Short mmCIF file of C-alpha atoms and ligand atoms in Angstrom, two decimals:
data_model
loop_
_atom_site.label_atom_id
_atom_site.label_comp_id
_atom_site.label_asym_id
_atom_site.label_seq_id
_atom_site.Cartn_x
_atom_site.Cartn_y
_atom_site.Cartn_z
CA MET E 161 12.48 -219.64 -217.10
CA ILE E 162 9.39 -219.78 -219.29
CA LEU E 163 7.09 -216.80 -219.73
CA SER E 164 3.49 -217.89 -220.35
CA ILE E 165 0.42 -215.96 -221.47
CA GLU E 166 -3.29 -216.79 -221.13
CA SER E 167 -6.06 -214.81 -222.87
CA SER E 168 -8.55 -217.45 -224.05
CA CYS E 169 -11.57 -215.74 -222.51
CA ASP E 170 -11.92 -212.91 -219.99
CA ASP E 171 -8.79 -213.30 -217.85
CA SER E 172 -5.54 -211.59 -218.85
CA SER E 173 -2.70 -213.46 -217.19
CA ILE E 174 1.08 -213.76 -217.45
CA ALA E 175 3.33 -216.08 -215.45
CA ILE E 176 7.01 -216.86 -215.23
CA THR E 177 8.03 -220.36 -214.16
CA GLU E 178 11.46 -221.84 -213.51
CA ILE E 179 12.03 -224.79 -215.83
CA GLU E 180 14.06 -227.09 -213.59
CA SER E 181 12.44 -226.45 -210.20
CA LYS E 182 8.93 -225.74 -211.67
CA LYS E 183 8.75 -222.88 -209.18
CA VAL E 184 6.37 -220.02 -210.00
CA ILE E 185 8.47 -216.86 -210.00
CA PHE E 186 5.83 -214.39 -211.10
CA HIS E 187 2.09 -214.48 -211.69
CA LYS E 188 -0.43 -211.77 -212.28
CA LYS E 189 -3.98 -212.04 -213.51
CA ILE E 190 -6.46 -209.29 -214.32
CA SER E 191 -10.06 -210.55 -214.47
CA GLN E 192 -12.66 -208.72 -216.48
CA ASP E 193 -15.66 -210.22 -214.61
CA VAL E 194 -17.01 -206.86 -213.48
CA LYS E 195 -16.86 -205.40 -217.00
CA HIS E 196 -18.93 -208.27 -218.46
CA SER E 197 -21.27 -208.72 -215.49
CA LYS E 198 -23.96 -206.33 -216.74
CA TYR E 199 -24.22 -208.30 -220.02
CA GLY E 200 -24.68 -211.63 -218.20
CA GLY E 201 -21.79 -213.21 -220.14
CA VAL E 202 -18.51 -212.45 -221.88
CA VAL E 203 -18.68 -209.97 -224.79
CA PRO E 204 -15.79 -211.13 -227.04
CA GLU E 205 -15.03 -207.76 -228.66
CA LEU E 206 -14.93 -206.02 -225.28
CA ALA E 207 -12.77 -208.79 -223.81
CA SER E 208 -10.31 -208.45 -226.69
CA ARG E 209 -9.94 -204.69 -226.17
CA LEU E 210 -9.46 -205.16 -222.42
CA HIS E 211 -6.70 -207.75 -223.03
CA ALA E 212 -4.95 -205.24 -225.30
CA ILE E 213 -4.70 -202.91 -222.30
CA ALA E 214 -4.13 -205.42 -219.47
CA LEU E 215 -1.50 -207.70 -221.03
CA PRO E 216 1.08 -204.95 -221.77
CA ASN E 217 0.52 -203.58 -218.26
CA ILE E 218 1.30 -206.97 -216.70
CA LEU E 219 4.26 -207.44 -219.04
CA LYS E 220 5.84 -204.26 -217.70
CA GLU E 221 6.21 -206.02 -214.34
CA CYS E 222 8.06 -208.92 -216.01
CA LYS E 223 10.91 -206.71 -217.22
CA PRO E 224 13.42 -207.78 -214.51
CA TYR E 225 13.14 -211.41 -215.67
CA LEU E 226 13.14 -211.02 -219.45
CA HIS E 227 16.88 -211.69 -219.89
CA GLU E 228 16.41 -215.11 -218.24
CA ILE E 229 13.50 -216.26 -220.43
CA LYS E 230 14.29 -219.41 -222.45
CA ALA E 231 10.87 -219.81 -224.17
CA VAL E 232 7.53 -218.04 -224.51
CA ALA E 233 4.33 -220.09 -224.17
CA VAL E 234 0.80 -219.03 -225.03
CA THR E 235 -2.70 -220.51 -225.07
CA HIS E 236 -3.68 -220.87 -228.72
CA GLU E 237 -6.83 -223.07 -228.49
CA PRO E 238 -9.66 -223.54 -227.66
CA GLY E 239 -11.11 -220.14 -226.84
CA LEU E 240 -12.46 -216.93 -228.28
CA VAL E 241 -10.42 -216.22 -231.40
CA VAL E 242 -10.49 -212.44 -230.88
CA THR E 243 -9.10 -212.77 -227.35
CA LEU E 244 -6.61 -215.58 -228.09
CA ILE E 245 -5.07 -213.41 -230.79
CA GLU E 246 -4.10 -210.76 -228.22
CA GLY E 247 -1.99 -213.24 -226.26
CA ILE E 248 -0.59 -214.86 -229.41
CA MET E 249 0.55 -211.56 -230.93
CA MET E 250 2.30 -210.63 -227.70
CA ALA E 251 3.94 -214.08 -227.48
CA LYS E 252 5.18 -213.88 -231.08
CA ALA E 253 6.59 -210.38 -230.55
CA LEU E 254 8.37 -211.52 -227.39
CA ALA E 255 9.73 -214.69 -229.01
CA ILE E 256 11.20 -212.61 -231.86
CA SER E 257 12.68 -209.90 -229.66
CA LEU E 258 14.11 -212.30 -227.07
CA ASN E 259 15.15 -214.78 -229.78
CA VAL E 260 13.63 -217.77 -227.96
CA PRO E 261 11.28 -220.57 -229.08
CA LEU E 262 7.49 -220.24 -229.09
CA ILE E 263 5.24 -222.89 -227.51
CA GLY E 264 1.50 -223.08 -228.25
CA VAL E 265 -0.49 -224.67 -225.43
CA ASN E 266 -3.97 -226.21 -225.49
CA HIS E 267 -6.09 -224.54 -222.81
CA LEU E 268 -7.71 -227.79 -221.68
CA LYS E 269 -4.34 -229.39 -221.17
CA GLY E 270 -3.48 -226.27 -219.20
CA HIS E 271 -6.39 -226.95 -216.84
CA ILE E 272 -5.15 -230.53 -216.39
CA TYR E 273 -1.68 -229.22 -215.53
CA SER E 274 -3.15 -226.90 -212.88
CA LEU E 275 -2.89 -230.11 -210.83
CA PHE E 276 0.89 -230.22 -211.27
CA ILE E 277 1.88 -226.62 -210.54
CA GLU E 278 5.19 -226.68 -208.63
CA LYS E 279 4.81 -230.51 -208.63
CA GLU E 280 5.67 -233.58 -210.67
CA GLU E 281 3.07 -235.01 -213.07
CA LEU E 282 0.86 -237.87 -211.92
CA PHE E 283 -0.33 -240.32 -214.58
CA PRO E 284 -2.37 -242.31 -215.47
CA GLN E 285 -5.57 -240.83 -214.17
CA LEU E 286 -9.18 -240.05 -214.98
CA ILE E 287 -9.91 -236.33 -215.11
CA LEU E 288 -13.21 -234.48 -214.96
CA LEU E 289 -12.89 -231.09 -216.64
CA VAL E 290 -15.69 -228.68 -215.74
CA SER E 291 -15.38 -225.14 -217.06
CA GLY E 292 -17.38 -222.46 -218.82
CA GLY E 293 -16.79 -224.03 -222.22
CA HIS E 294 -16.27 -227.73 -221.50
CA THR E 295 -17.56 -230.72 -219.56
CA MET E 296 -15.45 -233.78 -220.20
CA LEU E 297 -14.09 -236.97 -218.78
CA ILE E 298 -10.52 -237.41 -219.97
CA GLU E 299 -8.31 -240.43 -219.67
CA ALA E 300 -4.81 -239.01 -219.26
CA ILE E 301 -1.94 -241.43 -219.79
CA SER E 302 0.81 -238.84 -220.21
CA CYS E 303 1.27 -235.24 -221.31
CA PHE E 304 1.10 -236.39 -224.92
CA GLU E 305 -1.49 -239.13 -224.61
CA MET E 306 -4.93 -238.00 -223.55
CA LYS E 307 -8.31 -239.23 -224.69
CA ILE E 308 -11.76 -237.72 -224.22
CA VAL E 309 -14.06 -240.49 -223.00
CA ALA E 310 -17.18 -238.37 -222.47
CA SER E 311 -18.21 -234.83 -223.29
CA THR E 312 -21.29 -232.64 -223.35
CA LEU E 313 -23.90 -232.91 -226.07
CA ASP E 314 -24.89 -229.25 -225.65
CA ASP E 315 -24.16 -226.72 -222.88
CA SER E 316 -21.31 -227.11 -220.43
CA PHE E 317 -21.58 -227.41 -216.64
CA GLY E 318 -20.21 -223.91 -215.87
CA GLU E 319 -22.19 -222.36 -218.73
CA SER E 320 -25.45 -223.72 -217.29
CA PHE E 321 -24.68 -222.00 -213.96
CA ASP E 322 -23.95 -218.77 -215.87
CA LYS E 323 -27.24 -219.02 -217.79
CA VAL E 324 -29.37 -219.78 -214.73
CA ALA E 325 -27.71 -216.84 -212.94
CA LYS E 326 -28.49 -214.63 -215.93
CA MET E 327 -32.18 -215.68 -215.89
CA LEU E 328 -32.29 -214.79 -212.20
CA LYS E 329 -30.42 -211.49 -212.89
CA LEU E 330 -27.64 -212.46 -210.48
CA GLY E 331 -24.66 -211.32 -212.61
CA TYR E 332 -21.64 -213.03 -214.16
CA PRO E 333 -19.89 -215.41 -213.63
CA GLY E 334 -22.88 -217.31 -212.36
CA GLY E 335 -21.13 -220.32 -210.81
CA PRO E 336 -19.89 -218.77 -207.57
CA ILE E 337 -23.12 -216.73 -207.15
CA VAL E 338 -25.41 -219.73 -207.67
CA GLU E 339 -23.30 -221.79 -205.25
CA GLN E 340 -23.52 -219.00 -202.66
CA MET E 341 -27.31 -218.53 -203.03
CA ALA E 342 -27.80 -222.31 -202.85
CA LEU E 343 -26.37 -222.32 -199.32
CA ASP E 344 -29.60 -220.65 -198.11
CA GLY E 345 -31.89 -222.70 -200.34
CA ASP E 346 -33.94 -225.88 -200.10
CA GLU E 347 -32.50 -228.28 -202.68
CA ASP E 348 -35.60 -230.48 -202.55
CA ARG E 349 -38.17 -227.75 -203.26
CA PHE E 350 -38.04 -227.99 -207.05
CA ASN E 351 -37.78 -231.29 -208.82
CA PHE E 352 -35.18 -230.60 -211.53
CA PRO E 353 -34.75 -233.62 -213.83
CA ILE E 354 -31.42 -235.45 -213.90
CA PRO E 355 -30.22 -235.30 -217.54
CA LEU E 356 -29.78 -238.54 -219.55
CA LYS E 357 -30.81 -240.50 -216.47
CA ASN E 358 -32.16 -243.43 -218.41
CA SER E 359 -29.59 -243.36 -221.17
CA LYS E 360 -26.75 -245.87 -221.23
CA GLU E 361 -24.55 -243.37 -223.02
CA ILE E 362 -21.70 -241.82 -221.04
CA ALA E 363 -22.19 -238.19 -222.04
CA PHE E 364 -23.34 -234.95 -220.46
CA SER E 365 -26.18 -232.58 -221.24
CA TYR E 366 -27.16 -229.32 -219.54
CA SER E 367 -29.65 -227.70 -221.91
CA GLY E 368 -32.59 -229.63 -220.37
CA ILE E 369 -32.12 -228.42 -216.80
CA LYS E 370 -31.34 -224.92 -218.06
CA ASN E 371 -34.71 -224.88 -219.85
CA PHE E 372 -36.41 -226.38 -216.80
CA ALA E 373 -35.09 -223.37 -214.83
CA ARG E 374 -36.35 -220.95 -217.51
CA VAL E 375 -39.89 -222.38 -217.47
CA LEU E 376 -39.91 -222.51 -213.67
CA ILE E 377 -38.91 -218.84 -213.38
CA GLU E 378 -41.58 -217.83 -215.91
CA GLU E 379 -44.23 -219.77 -214.00
CA LEU E 380 -43.28 -218.33 -210.61
CA GLN E 381 -43.83 -214.76 -211.91
CA ASN E 382 -43.01 -212.94 -208.66
CA VAL E 383 -39.68 -214.47 -207.76
CA THR E 384 -38.73 -213.84 -204.12
CA HIS E 385 -35.25 -214.02 -202.59
CA GLN E 386 -36.14 -217.41 -201.06
CA ASP E 387 -37.39 -218.66 -204.46
CA ILE E 388 -34.00 -217.69 -205.97
CA CYS E 389 -32.10 -219.57 -203.25
CA ASP E 390 -34.33 -222.63 -203.67
CA ILE E 391 -33.97 -222.59 -207.48
CA CYS E 392 -30.17 -222.34 -207.15
CA ALA E 393 -30.01 -225.19 -204.63
CA SER E 394 -32.35 -227.48 -206.59
CA PHE E 395 -30.58 -226.73 -209.88
CA GLN E 396 -27.11 -227.32 -208.41
CA LYS E 397 -28.27 -230.62 -206.88
CA SER E 398 -29.40 -231.93 -210.26
CA ALA E 399 -26.37 -230.53 -212.16
CA VAL E 400 -23.95 -232.28 -209.81
CA ALA E 401 -26.04 -235.48 -209.55
CA HIS E 402 -25.74 -235.78 -213.35
CA LEU E 403 -21.93 -235.57 -213.23
CA ILE E 404 -21.81 -238.10 -210.41
CA GLN E 405 -24.16 -240.54 -212.13
CA LYS E 406 -22.21 -240.61 -215.40
CA THR E 407 -18.78 -240.72 -213.73
CA LYS E 408 -19.93 -243.53 -211.45
CA LYS E 409 -21.08 -245.49 -214.46
CA TYR E 410 -17.72 -245.02 -216.17
CA LEU E 411 -15.79 -245.97 -213.03
CA LYS E 412 -17.81 -249.18 -212.79
CA GLU E 413 -16.20 -250.44 -215.97
CA HIS E 414 -12.80 -248.71 -215.73
CA LYS E 415 -10.60 -248.77 -212.68
CA TYR E 416 -8.35 -245.83 -211.75
CA ARG E 417 -6.24 -245.21 -208.70
CA ASP E 418 -6.28 -241.46 -209.25
CA PHE E 419 -9.15 -239.14 -210.17
CA SER E 420 -8.99 -235.36 -210.54
CA ILE E 421 -11.39 -232.50 -211.10
CA VAL E 422 -10.11 -229.40 -212.93
CA GLY E 423 -11.49 -226.23 -214.54
CA GLY E 424 -13.13 -223.10 -213.16
CA ALA E 425 -16.19 -224.95 -211.85
CA SER E 426 -14.03 -227.37 -209.84
CA ALA E 427 -14.00 -224.60 -207.21
CA ASN E 428 -17.61 -225.55 -206.36
CA ASN E 429 -17.65 -227.02 -202.85
CA TYR E 430 -20.93 -228.90 -203.31
CA LEU E 431 -19.41 -230.68 -206.32
CA ARG E 432 -16.15 -231.37 -204.44
CA LYS E 433 -18.03 -232.95 -201.54
CA ALA E 434 -20.09 -235.19 -203.84
CA PHE E 435 -16.95 -236.40 -205.64
CA MET E 436 -15.10 -237.02 -202.38
CA GLU E 437 -17.83 -239.54 -201.54
CA LEU E 438 -17.74 -241.09 -205.01
CA CYS E 439 -13.96 -241.51 -204.85
CA LEU E 440 -14.20 -243.04 -201.40
CA GLU E 441 -16.73 -245.58 -202.71
CA ASN E 442 -14.44 -246.41 -205.65
CA SER E 443 -11.21 -246.49 -203.64
CA CYS E 444 -9.52 -243.83 -205.72
CA ASN E 445 -7.59 -240.76 -204.63
CA LEU E 446 -9.23 -237.42 -205.41
CA HIS E 447 -6.93 -234.62 -206.59
CA LEU E 448 -7.84 -230.97 -206.97
CA ALA E 449 -5.87 -227.93 -208.02
CA LYS E 450 -5.26 -225.11 -205.55
CA MET E 451 -8.32 -222.80 -205.53
CA GLU E 452 -6.33 -219.93 -207.08
CA TYR E 453 -5.43 -222.10 -210.09
CA CYS E 454 -8.91 -223.58 -210.79
CA SER E 455 -10.00 -220.69 -213.00
CA ASP E 456 -8.07 -219.54 -216.08
CA ASN E 457 -4.47 -218.54 -215.41
CA ALA E 458 -1.09 -218.44 -217.14
CA VAL E 459 0.66 -220.55 -214.49
CA MET E 460 -1.03 -223.75 -215.72
CA ILE E 461 -0.02 -222.84 -219.30
CA GLY E 462 3.59 -222.39 -218.17
CA ARG E 463 3.49 -225.75 -216.39
CA VAL E 464 2.47 -227.56 -219.61
CA ALA E 465 5.15 -225.62 -221.50
CA ILE E 466 7.89 -227.06 -219.26
CA GLU E 467 7.08 -230.53 -220.65
CA TYR E 468 7.08 -229.21 -224.23
CA TYR E 469 10.36 -227.39 -223.66
CA LYS E 470 12.02 -230.55 -222.38
CA LYS E 471 10.94 -232.40 -225.52
CA GLU E 472 11.78 -229.41 -227.75
CA LYS E 473 8.22 -229.27 -229.07
CA PHE E 474 8.16 -225.74 -230.46
CA ASN E 475 5.90 -223.90 -232.92
CA SER E 476 6.96 -221.73 -235.81
CA LEU E 477 5.80 -218.13 -235.81
CA TYR E 478 3.92 -218.78 -239.04
CA GLU E 479 1.96 -221.86 -238.02
CA LEU E 480 0.76 -220.83 -234.56
CA LYS E 481 -2.74 -219.41 -234.83
CA PRO E 482 -5.83 -219.06 -232.62
CA SER E 483 -8.69 -221.54 -232.83
CA SER E 484 -12.07 -221.80 -231.14
CA LYS E 485 -11.79 -225.59 -231.32
CA SER E 486 -9.45 -228.00 -229.62
CA SER E 487 -7.31 -229.88 -232.13
CA TYR E 488 -5.33 -231.73 -229.55
CA PHE E 489 -7.79 -234.20 -228.05
CA ASN E 490 -9.27 -236.83 -230.30
O1 KG4 H 76 -12.08 -222.57 -216.41
P1 KG4 H 76 -12.78 -221.27 -216.38
O2 KG4 H 76 -12.18 -220.17 -215.52
O3 KG4 H 76 -12.95 -220.68 -217.81
C1 KG4 H 76 -13.19 -221.51 -218.92
O4 KG4 H 76 -12.20 -222.09 -219.44
O5 KG4 H 76 -14.38 -221.61 -219.29
O6 KG4 H 76 -14.27 -221.56 -215.91
C2 KG4 H 76 -15.21 -220.55 -215.77
C3 KG4 H 76 -16.56 -221.20 -215.52
C4 KG4 H 76 -17.71 -220.22 -215.53
O7 KG4 H 76 -18.77 -220.78 -216.27
C5 KG4 H 76 -18.09 -220.11 -214.07
O8 KG4 H 76 -19.43 -219.79 -213.81
C6 KG4 H 76 -17.74 -221.51 -213.57
O9 KG4 H 76 -16.56 -221.84 -214.22
N1 KG4 H 76 -17.56 -221.53 -212.11
C7 KG4 H 76 -18.35 -222.22 -211.27
C8 KG4 H 76 -17.89 -221.92 -209.97
N2 KG4 H 76 -16.81 -221.08 -210.07
C9 KG4 H 76 -16.64 -220.85 -211.39
N3 KG4 H 76 -19.39 -223.03 -211.52
C10 KG4 H 76 -20.01 -223.57 -210.45
N4 KG4 H 76 -19.64 -223.32 -209.17
C11 KG4 H 76 -18.60 -222.51 -208.88
N5 KG4 H 76 -18.25 -222.27 -207.62
ZN1 ZN H 77 -10.57 -222.42 -218.70
#
């Protein structure tokens, strides 16, 4: 079995996965959402201290399995350095005491492998990664051959939902709240621009519509409940239309049989519906992770680690360190 740890942002999570069967034996996640909600975003120092309490508490429950652990895996990049370090220190201590190898896992690759939990891998495919920190189109050929073909020039998709929610004082994380409010809103009331609409470049940008929301809220002055619902619906329409427009453009020139959406924001049903239609038009199969594995979790990290374990790709205790940047993708 592999024990995996995730602490790249505000979720403390540990999982245990069987190497041969890929079966998830144990998984527990403690989210800090409520603790950060009043600040309208994650406070790194607070998140780090909460991991220091939550991770050892989860680890206690793993005791019955520790003698069967063959490797310890941990997210080491990209993420908040002060929170990554909590998981990394625990992973190093465990690797030493259990005398097993250490495997550092890239968080983005983890999101991709949320598709393959308790399953075989499926490659090649085009993957849209939409999370709080990233918005990317990735061409994935194999576990060890992945290429970013488009990414955001500024804010990420999930981050823009968080920021709009913050402006409307709706709490954190903003994505699920904005999606919920949008259900009662008129998506055609406000004319949010579609970013990079006239640009040939295949890239994403969310700072423009975020600022459009800011100006709109300032102009409205007395914002009613209906105004909030209408802003959320109109904003979400434009945010998703932008993803669709750029992906469509890319699919015009590159054919794929399989297309997946991963990352915390892939839980958004409005986005899922829009991409179902796009995939139908392009005759490709749409794959999504189970809802419980869309947001950050250690199970996806453990699933990547199985592939590393098979190839004996291990890290030394001295070289594995946290990083806010992703060194893996080109
Ligand atoms: O992957 P994730 O759990 O953490 C990162 O790696 O960033 O993604 C969290 C992000 C947050 O920005 C959150 O607001 C967004 O995903 N999110 C959503 C939805 N659920 C979560 N965004 C839009 N719609 C949702 N339903
Ligand atoms: Zn994530």
